[in-house]
Coordinates of C-alpha atoms in Angstrom, one line a residue:
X1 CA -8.4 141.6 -50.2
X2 CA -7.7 138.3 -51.6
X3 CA -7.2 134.8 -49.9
X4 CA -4.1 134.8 -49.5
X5 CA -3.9 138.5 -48.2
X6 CA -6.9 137.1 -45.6
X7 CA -5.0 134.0 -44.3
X8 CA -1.3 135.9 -43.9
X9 CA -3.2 138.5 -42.1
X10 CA -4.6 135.8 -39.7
X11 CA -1.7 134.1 -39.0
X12 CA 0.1 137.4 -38.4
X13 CA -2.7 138.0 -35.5
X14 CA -1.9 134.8 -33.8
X15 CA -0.1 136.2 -30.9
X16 CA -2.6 139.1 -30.4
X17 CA -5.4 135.8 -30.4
X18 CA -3.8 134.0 -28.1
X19 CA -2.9 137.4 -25.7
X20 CA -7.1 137.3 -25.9
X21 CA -7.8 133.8 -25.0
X22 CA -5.6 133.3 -22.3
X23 CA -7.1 136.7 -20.7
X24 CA -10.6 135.0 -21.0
X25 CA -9.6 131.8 -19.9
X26 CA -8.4 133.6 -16.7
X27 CA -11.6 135.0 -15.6
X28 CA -14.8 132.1 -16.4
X29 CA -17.9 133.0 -15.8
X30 CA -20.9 131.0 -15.8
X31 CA -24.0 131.7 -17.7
X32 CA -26.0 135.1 -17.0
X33 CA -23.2 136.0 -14.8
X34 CA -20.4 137.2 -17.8
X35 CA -20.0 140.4 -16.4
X36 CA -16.2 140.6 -16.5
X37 CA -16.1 138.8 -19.7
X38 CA -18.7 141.1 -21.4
X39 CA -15.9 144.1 -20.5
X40 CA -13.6 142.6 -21.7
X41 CA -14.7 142.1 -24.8
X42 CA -15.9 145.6 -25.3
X43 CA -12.2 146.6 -24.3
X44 CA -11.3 144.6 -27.6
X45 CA -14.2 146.0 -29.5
X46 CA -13.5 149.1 -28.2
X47 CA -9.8 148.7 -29.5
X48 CA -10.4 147.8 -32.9
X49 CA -13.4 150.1 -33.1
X50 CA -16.6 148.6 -34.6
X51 CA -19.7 149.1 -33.3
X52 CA -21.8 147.2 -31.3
X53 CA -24.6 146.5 -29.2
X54 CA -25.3 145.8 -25.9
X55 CA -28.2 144.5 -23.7
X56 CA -30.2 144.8 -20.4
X57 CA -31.6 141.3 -19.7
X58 CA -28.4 139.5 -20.8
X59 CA -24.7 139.7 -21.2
X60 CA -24.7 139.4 -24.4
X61 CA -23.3 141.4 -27.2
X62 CA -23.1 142.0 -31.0
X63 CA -21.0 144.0 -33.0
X64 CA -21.6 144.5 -36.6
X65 CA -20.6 146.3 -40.0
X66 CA -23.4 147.4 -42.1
X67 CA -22.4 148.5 -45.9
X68 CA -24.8 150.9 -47.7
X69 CA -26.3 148.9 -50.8
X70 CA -25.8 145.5 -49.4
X71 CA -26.1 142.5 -51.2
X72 CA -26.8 140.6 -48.1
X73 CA -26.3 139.9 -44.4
X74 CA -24.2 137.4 -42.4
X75 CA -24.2 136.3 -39.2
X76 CA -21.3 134.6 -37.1
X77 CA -22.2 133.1 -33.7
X78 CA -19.5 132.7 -30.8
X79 CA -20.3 132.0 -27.2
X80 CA -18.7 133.1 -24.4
X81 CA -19.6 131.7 -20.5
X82 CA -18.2 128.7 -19.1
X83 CA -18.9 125.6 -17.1
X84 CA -19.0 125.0 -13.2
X85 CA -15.9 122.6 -13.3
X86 CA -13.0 123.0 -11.2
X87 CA -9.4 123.6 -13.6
X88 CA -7.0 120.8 -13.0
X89 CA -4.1 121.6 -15.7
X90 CA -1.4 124.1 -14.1
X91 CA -0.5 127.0 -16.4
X92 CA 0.3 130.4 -16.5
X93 CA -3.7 131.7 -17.7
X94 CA -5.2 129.1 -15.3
X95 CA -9.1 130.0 -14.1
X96 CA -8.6 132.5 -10.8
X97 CA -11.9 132.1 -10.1
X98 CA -12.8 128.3 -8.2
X99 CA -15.0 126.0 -9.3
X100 CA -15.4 127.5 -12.8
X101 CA -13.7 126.8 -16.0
X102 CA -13.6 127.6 -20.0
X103 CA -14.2 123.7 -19.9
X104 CA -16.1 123.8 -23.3
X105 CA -13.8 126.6 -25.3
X106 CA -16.2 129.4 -25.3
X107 CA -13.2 131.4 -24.8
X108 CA -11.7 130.1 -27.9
X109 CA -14.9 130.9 -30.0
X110 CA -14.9 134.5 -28.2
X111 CA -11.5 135.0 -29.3
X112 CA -12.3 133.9 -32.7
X113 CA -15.1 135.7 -33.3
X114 CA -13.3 139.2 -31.9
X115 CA -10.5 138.0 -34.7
X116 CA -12.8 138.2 -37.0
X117 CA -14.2 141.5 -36.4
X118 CA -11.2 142.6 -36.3
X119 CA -9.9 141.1 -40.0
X120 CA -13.3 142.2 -41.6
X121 CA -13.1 145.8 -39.7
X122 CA -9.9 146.3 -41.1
X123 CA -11.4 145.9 -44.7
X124 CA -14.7 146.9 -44.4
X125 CA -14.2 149.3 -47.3
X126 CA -14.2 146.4 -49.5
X127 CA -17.4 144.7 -48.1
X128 CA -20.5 144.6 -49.8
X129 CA -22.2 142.5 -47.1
X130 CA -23.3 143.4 -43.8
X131 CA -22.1 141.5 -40.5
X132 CA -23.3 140.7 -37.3
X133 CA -21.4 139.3 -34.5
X134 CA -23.4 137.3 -32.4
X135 CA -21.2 137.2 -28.6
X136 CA -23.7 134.9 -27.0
X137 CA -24.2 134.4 -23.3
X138 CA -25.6 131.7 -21.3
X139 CA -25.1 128.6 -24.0
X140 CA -24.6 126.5 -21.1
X141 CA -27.7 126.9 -19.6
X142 CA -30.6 128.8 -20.7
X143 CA -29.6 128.9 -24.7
X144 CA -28.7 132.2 -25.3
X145 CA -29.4 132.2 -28.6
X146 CA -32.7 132.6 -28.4
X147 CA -32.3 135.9 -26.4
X148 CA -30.9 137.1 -30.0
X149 CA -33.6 136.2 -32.0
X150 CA -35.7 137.5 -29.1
X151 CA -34.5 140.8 -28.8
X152 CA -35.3 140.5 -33.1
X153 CA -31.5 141.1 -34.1
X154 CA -32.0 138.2 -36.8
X155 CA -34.0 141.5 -38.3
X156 CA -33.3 145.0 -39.6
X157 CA -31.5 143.7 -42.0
X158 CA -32.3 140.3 -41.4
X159 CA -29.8 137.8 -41.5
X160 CA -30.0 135.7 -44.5
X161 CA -26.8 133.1 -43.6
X162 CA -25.5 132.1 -40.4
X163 CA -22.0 130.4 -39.3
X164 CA -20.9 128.9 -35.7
X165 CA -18.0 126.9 -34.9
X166 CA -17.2 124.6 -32.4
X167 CA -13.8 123.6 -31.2
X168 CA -13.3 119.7 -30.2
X169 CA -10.4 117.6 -28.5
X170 CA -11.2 114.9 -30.4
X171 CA -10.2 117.0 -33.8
X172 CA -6.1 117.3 -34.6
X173 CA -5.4 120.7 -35.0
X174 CA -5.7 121.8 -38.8
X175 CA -9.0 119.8 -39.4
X176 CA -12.2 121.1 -40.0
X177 CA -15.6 118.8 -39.7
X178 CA -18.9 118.9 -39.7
X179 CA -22.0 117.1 -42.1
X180 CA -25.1 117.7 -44.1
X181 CA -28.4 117.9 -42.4
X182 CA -28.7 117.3 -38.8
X183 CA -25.8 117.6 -36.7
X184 CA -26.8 117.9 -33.3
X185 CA -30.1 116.2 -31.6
X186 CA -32.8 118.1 -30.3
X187 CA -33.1 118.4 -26.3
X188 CA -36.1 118.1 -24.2
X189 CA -36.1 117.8 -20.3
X190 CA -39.0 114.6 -19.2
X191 CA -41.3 114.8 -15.9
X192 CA -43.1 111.1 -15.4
X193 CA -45.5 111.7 -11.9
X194 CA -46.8 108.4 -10.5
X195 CA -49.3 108.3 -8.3
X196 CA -50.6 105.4 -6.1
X197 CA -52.0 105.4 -2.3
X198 CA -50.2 105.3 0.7
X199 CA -50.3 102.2 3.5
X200 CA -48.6 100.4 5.9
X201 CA -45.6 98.4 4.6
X202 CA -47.0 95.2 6.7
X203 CA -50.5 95.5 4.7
X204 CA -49.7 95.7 1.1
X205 CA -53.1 95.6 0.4
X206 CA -54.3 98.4 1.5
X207 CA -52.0 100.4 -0.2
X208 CA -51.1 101.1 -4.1
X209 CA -47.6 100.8 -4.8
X210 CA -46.5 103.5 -6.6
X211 CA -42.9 102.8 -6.4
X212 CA -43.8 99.3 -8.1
X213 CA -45.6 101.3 -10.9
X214 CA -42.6 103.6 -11.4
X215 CA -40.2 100.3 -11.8
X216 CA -42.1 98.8 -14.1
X217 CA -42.0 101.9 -16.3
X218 CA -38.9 103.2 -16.4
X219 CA -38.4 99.2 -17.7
X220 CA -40.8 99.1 -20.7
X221 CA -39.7 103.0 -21.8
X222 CA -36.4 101.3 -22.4
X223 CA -38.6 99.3 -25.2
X224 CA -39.3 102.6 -27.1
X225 CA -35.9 102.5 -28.6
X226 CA -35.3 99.2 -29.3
X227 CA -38.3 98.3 -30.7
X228 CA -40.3 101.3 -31.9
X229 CA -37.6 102.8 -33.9
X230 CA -35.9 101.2 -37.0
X231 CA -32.6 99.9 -35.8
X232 CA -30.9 102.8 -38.1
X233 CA -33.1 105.6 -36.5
X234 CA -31.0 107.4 -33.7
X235 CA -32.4 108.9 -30.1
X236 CA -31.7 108.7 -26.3
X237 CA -34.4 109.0 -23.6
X238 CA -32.6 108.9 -20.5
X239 CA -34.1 108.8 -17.1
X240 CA -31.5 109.5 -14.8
X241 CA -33.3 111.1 -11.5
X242 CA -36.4 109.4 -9.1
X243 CA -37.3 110.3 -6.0
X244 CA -40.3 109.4 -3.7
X245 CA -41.4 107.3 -0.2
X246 CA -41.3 108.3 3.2
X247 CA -39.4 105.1 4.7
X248 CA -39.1 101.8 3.8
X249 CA -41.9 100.5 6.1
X250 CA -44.2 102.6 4.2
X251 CA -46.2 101.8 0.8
X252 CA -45.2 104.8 -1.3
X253 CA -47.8 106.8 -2.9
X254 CA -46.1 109.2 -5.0
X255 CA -43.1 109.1 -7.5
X256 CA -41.3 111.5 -9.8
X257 CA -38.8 110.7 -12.6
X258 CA -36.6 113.2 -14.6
X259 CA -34.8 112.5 -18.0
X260 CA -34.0 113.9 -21.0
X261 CA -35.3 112.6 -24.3
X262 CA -33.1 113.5 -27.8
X263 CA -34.3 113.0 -31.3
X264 CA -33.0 113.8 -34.6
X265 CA -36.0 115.4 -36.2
X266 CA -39.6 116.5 -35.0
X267 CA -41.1 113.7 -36.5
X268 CA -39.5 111.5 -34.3
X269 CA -39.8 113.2 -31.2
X270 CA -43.7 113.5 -31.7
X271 CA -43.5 110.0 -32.1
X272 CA -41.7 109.2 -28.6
X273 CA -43.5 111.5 -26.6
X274 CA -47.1 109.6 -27.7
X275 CA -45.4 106.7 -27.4
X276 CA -44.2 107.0 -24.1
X277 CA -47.1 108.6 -22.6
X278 CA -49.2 105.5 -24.2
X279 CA -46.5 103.3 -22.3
X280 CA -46.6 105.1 -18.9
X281 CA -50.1 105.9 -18.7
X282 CA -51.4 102.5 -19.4
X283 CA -48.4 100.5 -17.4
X284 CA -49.7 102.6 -14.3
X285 CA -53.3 101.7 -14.4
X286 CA -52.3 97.9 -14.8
X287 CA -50.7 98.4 -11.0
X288 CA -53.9 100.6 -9.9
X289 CA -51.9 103.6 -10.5
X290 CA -52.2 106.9 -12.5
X291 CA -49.5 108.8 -14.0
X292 CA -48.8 111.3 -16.8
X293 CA -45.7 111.7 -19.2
X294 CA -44.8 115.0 -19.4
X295 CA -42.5 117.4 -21.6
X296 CA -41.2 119.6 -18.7
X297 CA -38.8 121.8 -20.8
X298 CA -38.7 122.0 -24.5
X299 CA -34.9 122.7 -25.0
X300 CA -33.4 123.0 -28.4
X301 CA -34.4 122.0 -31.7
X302 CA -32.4 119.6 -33.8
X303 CA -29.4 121.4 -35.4
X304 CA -29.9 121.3 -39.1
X305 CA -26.7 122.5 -41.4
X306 CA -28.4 123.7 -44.7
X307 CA -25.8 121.6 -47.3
X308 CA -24.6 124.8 -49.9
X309 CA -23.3 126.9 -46.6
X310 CA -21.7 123.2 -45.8
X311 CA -20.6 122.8 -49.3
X312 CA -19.0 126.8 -48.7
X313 CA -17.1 125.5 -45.5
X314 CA -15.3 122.6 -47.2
X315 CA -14.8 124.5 -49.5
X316 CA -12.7 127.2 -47.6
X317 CA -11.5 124.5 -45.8
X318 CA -9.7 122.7 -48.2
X319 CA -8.2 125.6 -50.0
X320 CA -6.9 127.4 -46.8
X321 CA -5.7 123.9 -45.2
X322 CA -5.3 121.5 -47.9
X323 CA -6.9 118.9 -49.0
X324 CA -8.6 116.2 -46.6
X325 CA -8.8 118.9 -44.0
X326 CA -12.5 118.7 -44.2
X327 CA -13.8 115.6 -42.8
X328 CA -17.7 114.8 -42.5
X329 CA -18.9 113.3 -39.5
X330 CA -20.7 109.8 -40.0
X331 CA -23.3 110.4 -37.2
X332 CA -25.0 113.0 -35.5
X333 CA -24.3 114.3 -31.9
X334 CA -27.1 113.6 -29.6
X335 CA -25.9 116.4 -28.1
X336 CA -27.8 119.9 -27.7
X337 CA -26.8 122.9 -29.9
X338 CA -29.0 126.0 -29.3
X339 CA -26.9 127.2 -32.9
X340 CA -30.5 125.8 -33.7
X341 CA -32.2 128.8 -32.8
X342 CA -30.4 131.1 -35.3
X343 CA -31.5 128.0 -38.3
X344 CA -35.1 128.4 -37.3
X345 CA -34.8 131.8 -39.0
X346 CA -32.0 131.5 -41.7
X347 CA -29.9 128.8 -43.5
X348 CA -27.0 127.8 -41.4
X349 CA -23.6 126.2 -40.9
X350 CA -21.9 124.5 -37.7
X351 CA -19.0 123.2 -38.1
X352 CA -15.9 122.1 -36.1
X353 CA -12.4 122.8 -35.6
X354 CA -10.2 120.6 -34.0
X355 CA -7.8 121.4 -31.6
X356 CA -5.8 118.6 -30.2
X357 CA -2.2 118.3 -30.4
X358 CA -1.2 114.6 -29.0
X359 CA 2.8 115.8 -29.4
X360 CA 1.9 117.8 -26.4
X361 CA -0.6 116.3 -24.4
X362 CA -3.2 118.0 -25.8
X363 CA -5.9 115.4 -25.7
X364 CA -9.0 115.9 -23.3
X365 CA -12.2 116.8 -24.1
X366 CA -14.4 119.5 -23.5
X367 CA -16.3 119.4 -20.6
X368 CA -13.3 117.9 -18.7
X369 CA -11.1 119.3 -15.8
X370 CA -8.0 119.4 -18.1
X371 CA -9.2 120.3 -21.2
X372 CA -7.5 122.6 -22.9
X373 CA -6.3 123.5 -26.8
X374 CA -3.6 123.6 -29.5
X375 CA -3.5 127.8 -29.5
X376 CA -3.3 127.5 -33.7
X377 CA -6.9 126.8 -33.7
X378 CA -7.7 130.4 -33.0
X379 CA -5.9 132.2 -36.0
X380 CA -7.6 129.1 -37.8
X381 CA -10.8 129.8 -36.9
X382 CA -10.7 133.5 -37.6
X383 CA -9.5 132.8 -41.1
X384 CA -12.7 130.6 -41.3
X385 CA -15.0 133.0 -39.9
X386 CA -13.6 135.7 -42.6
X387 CA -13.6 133.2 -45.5
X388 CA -16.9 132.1 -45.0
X389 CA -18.3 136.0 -44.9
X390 CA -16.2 137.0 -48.6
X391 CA -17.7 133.9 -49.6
X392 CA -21.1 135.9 -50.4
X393 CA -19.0 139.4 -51.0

């Protein structure tokens, strides 16, 4: 099938994409709990008859086309729970179910991804690649990726190139983006413990303050950035949770800060933790004090787009939408991606597809109450899922 067979055929699905999405976008469910989602989905799969996989300890699923003799094997990542946010916009395929939404579009990238089994299906004949289809629960939470590379479905045949795709608010309709090298930040959750000894509010001396300790900290991590890093580097550390003291007549003797550090490399984040830990540690004992800085939860890796499969998207970009529909980002997301997992273990692409439409108030973005998305993005997306697979045929 050529191009231009591939992209009539996925505009002539559009109304069967958006039948999909809007059934989704009816029934959110939030991570590890995609029950009625993961039915649904194998009613499509079902449908268009490809074969797939499913799993135990997760939700997720993945369908896939394996071609005797194959040159190599692809993989294509969409995720599909949503976010505990409560749906504002009125339409016809609002959320039923309260206090969750399809806040963040998994449903478009579910929809997309069962558009493109169904396009490749359809010619799988003319393959000579295999294909996995990566339905991914629990990217809100625990990073469901990793489950997949887990339960070793990166293997047997092992997946040599992988694509994801995002959609974003910010993006008109009709553009694709993305950029070399990192794209999204790595994550990591951060546990400071300060401890002091506990006394009488009305003798201060017999007491060590930890509460004084823990202010003076959370004031010279803020030095980290702005004075350890060169003023082009990029990374957040954020501490946006303390707790600790009984009452205030009472010298506090223990304190506990939460935050979230995000760096754009390894490197970088080695160099912040020992930093910081240098910083807390020694701030503390200067107020009689001990405390640790700890990485509570490790999070995602820094997303890292290999630049030919970037070099592939524009590509595909530019001659299914025209020129100029590719646009590179100028700086990464601090964001989290757990796409990262699957680049641990092959060469991969993430890129994005916008799906605003400011003629019709389609503006928000994701993670908002009214988010919502220009329905052309979905045949769009397909057609860039397929493209990007032939690409290697």
């Amino acid at each position: 099938m050529i191009k231009e067979d591939i992209i009539k055929r996925g505009k002539e699905i559009s109304d069967y994409l958006i039948k999909i999405r809007r059934d989704l976008h009816r029934t959110p469910e939030l991570a590890m709990q995609e029950f009625v989602t993961k039915e649904k989905i194998k009613k499509y799969l079902d449908e268009i008859g490809i074969d797939y996989m499913e799993f135990e300890h997760h939700r997720g699923l993945m369908a896939y086309i394996y071609r005797k003799d194959a040159k190599t094997t692809i993989g294509i990542r969409g995720d599909i729970d949503a976010l505990p946010i409560e749906e504002k916009k009125k339409s016809e395929y609002k959320s039923q179910n309260k206090g969750i939404m399809h806040a963040c579009g998994h449903d478009a990238h579910t929809t997309m991804l069962i558009g493109a089994c169904k396009l490749l299906y359809e010619m799988k004949n003319e393959l000579n690649v295999n294909v996995k289809f990566f339905f991914e629960p629990a990217e809100e939470k625990d990073g469901g990726a990793k489950f997949f590379v887990e339960d070793g479905l990166m293997e047997n045949p092992k997946v040599e190139y992988m694509f994801g795709a995002h959609v974003q608010g910010y993006l008109d309709v009709g553009i694709i983006e993305s950029k070399y090298g990192t794209l999204n930040a790595s994550t990591n959750s951060v546990l400071i413990e300060v401890k002091g000894k506990k006394g009488h509010g009305a003798y201060p001396q017999n007491g060590i303050d930890a509460l004084v300790a823990a202010a003076q900290i959370i004031t010279s991590l803020q030095s980290i950035i702005s004075r350890n890093l060169a003023p082009q580097d990029m990374a957040v550390l954020t501490l946006g949770k303390i707790q600790g003291g009984d009452a205030g007549n009472v010298i506090c003797d223990e304190i506990t800060i939460n935050g979230t550090l995000r760096t754009l490399d390894n490197k970088q984040r080695e160099f912040i933790v020992e930093r910081a830990a240098e910083i807390v540690e020694n701030t503390a004992a200067a107020y009689r004090c001990e405390a640790k800085f700890k990485i509570k939860e490790k999070g995602y890796d820094a997303l890292i787009n290999d630049k030919d499969l970037i070099d592939v998207v524009k590509k595909n970009a530019e001659e299914f939408l025209g020129e100029g529909s590719f646009v590179f980002k100028d700086y990464p997301s601090m964001g989290g991606e757990d796409f990262s997992f699957f680049t641990e273990n092959c060469k991969g692409a993430f890129f994005h597809i916008g799906c605003a439409n400011k003629e019709k108030g389609i503006t928000s973005l994701i993670h908002t109450a009214d988010f919502d998305i220009d329905e052309r993005c979905l045949s769009i997306g397909v057609i860039m899922h397929v493209l990007n697979v032939l690409y290697f045929n």
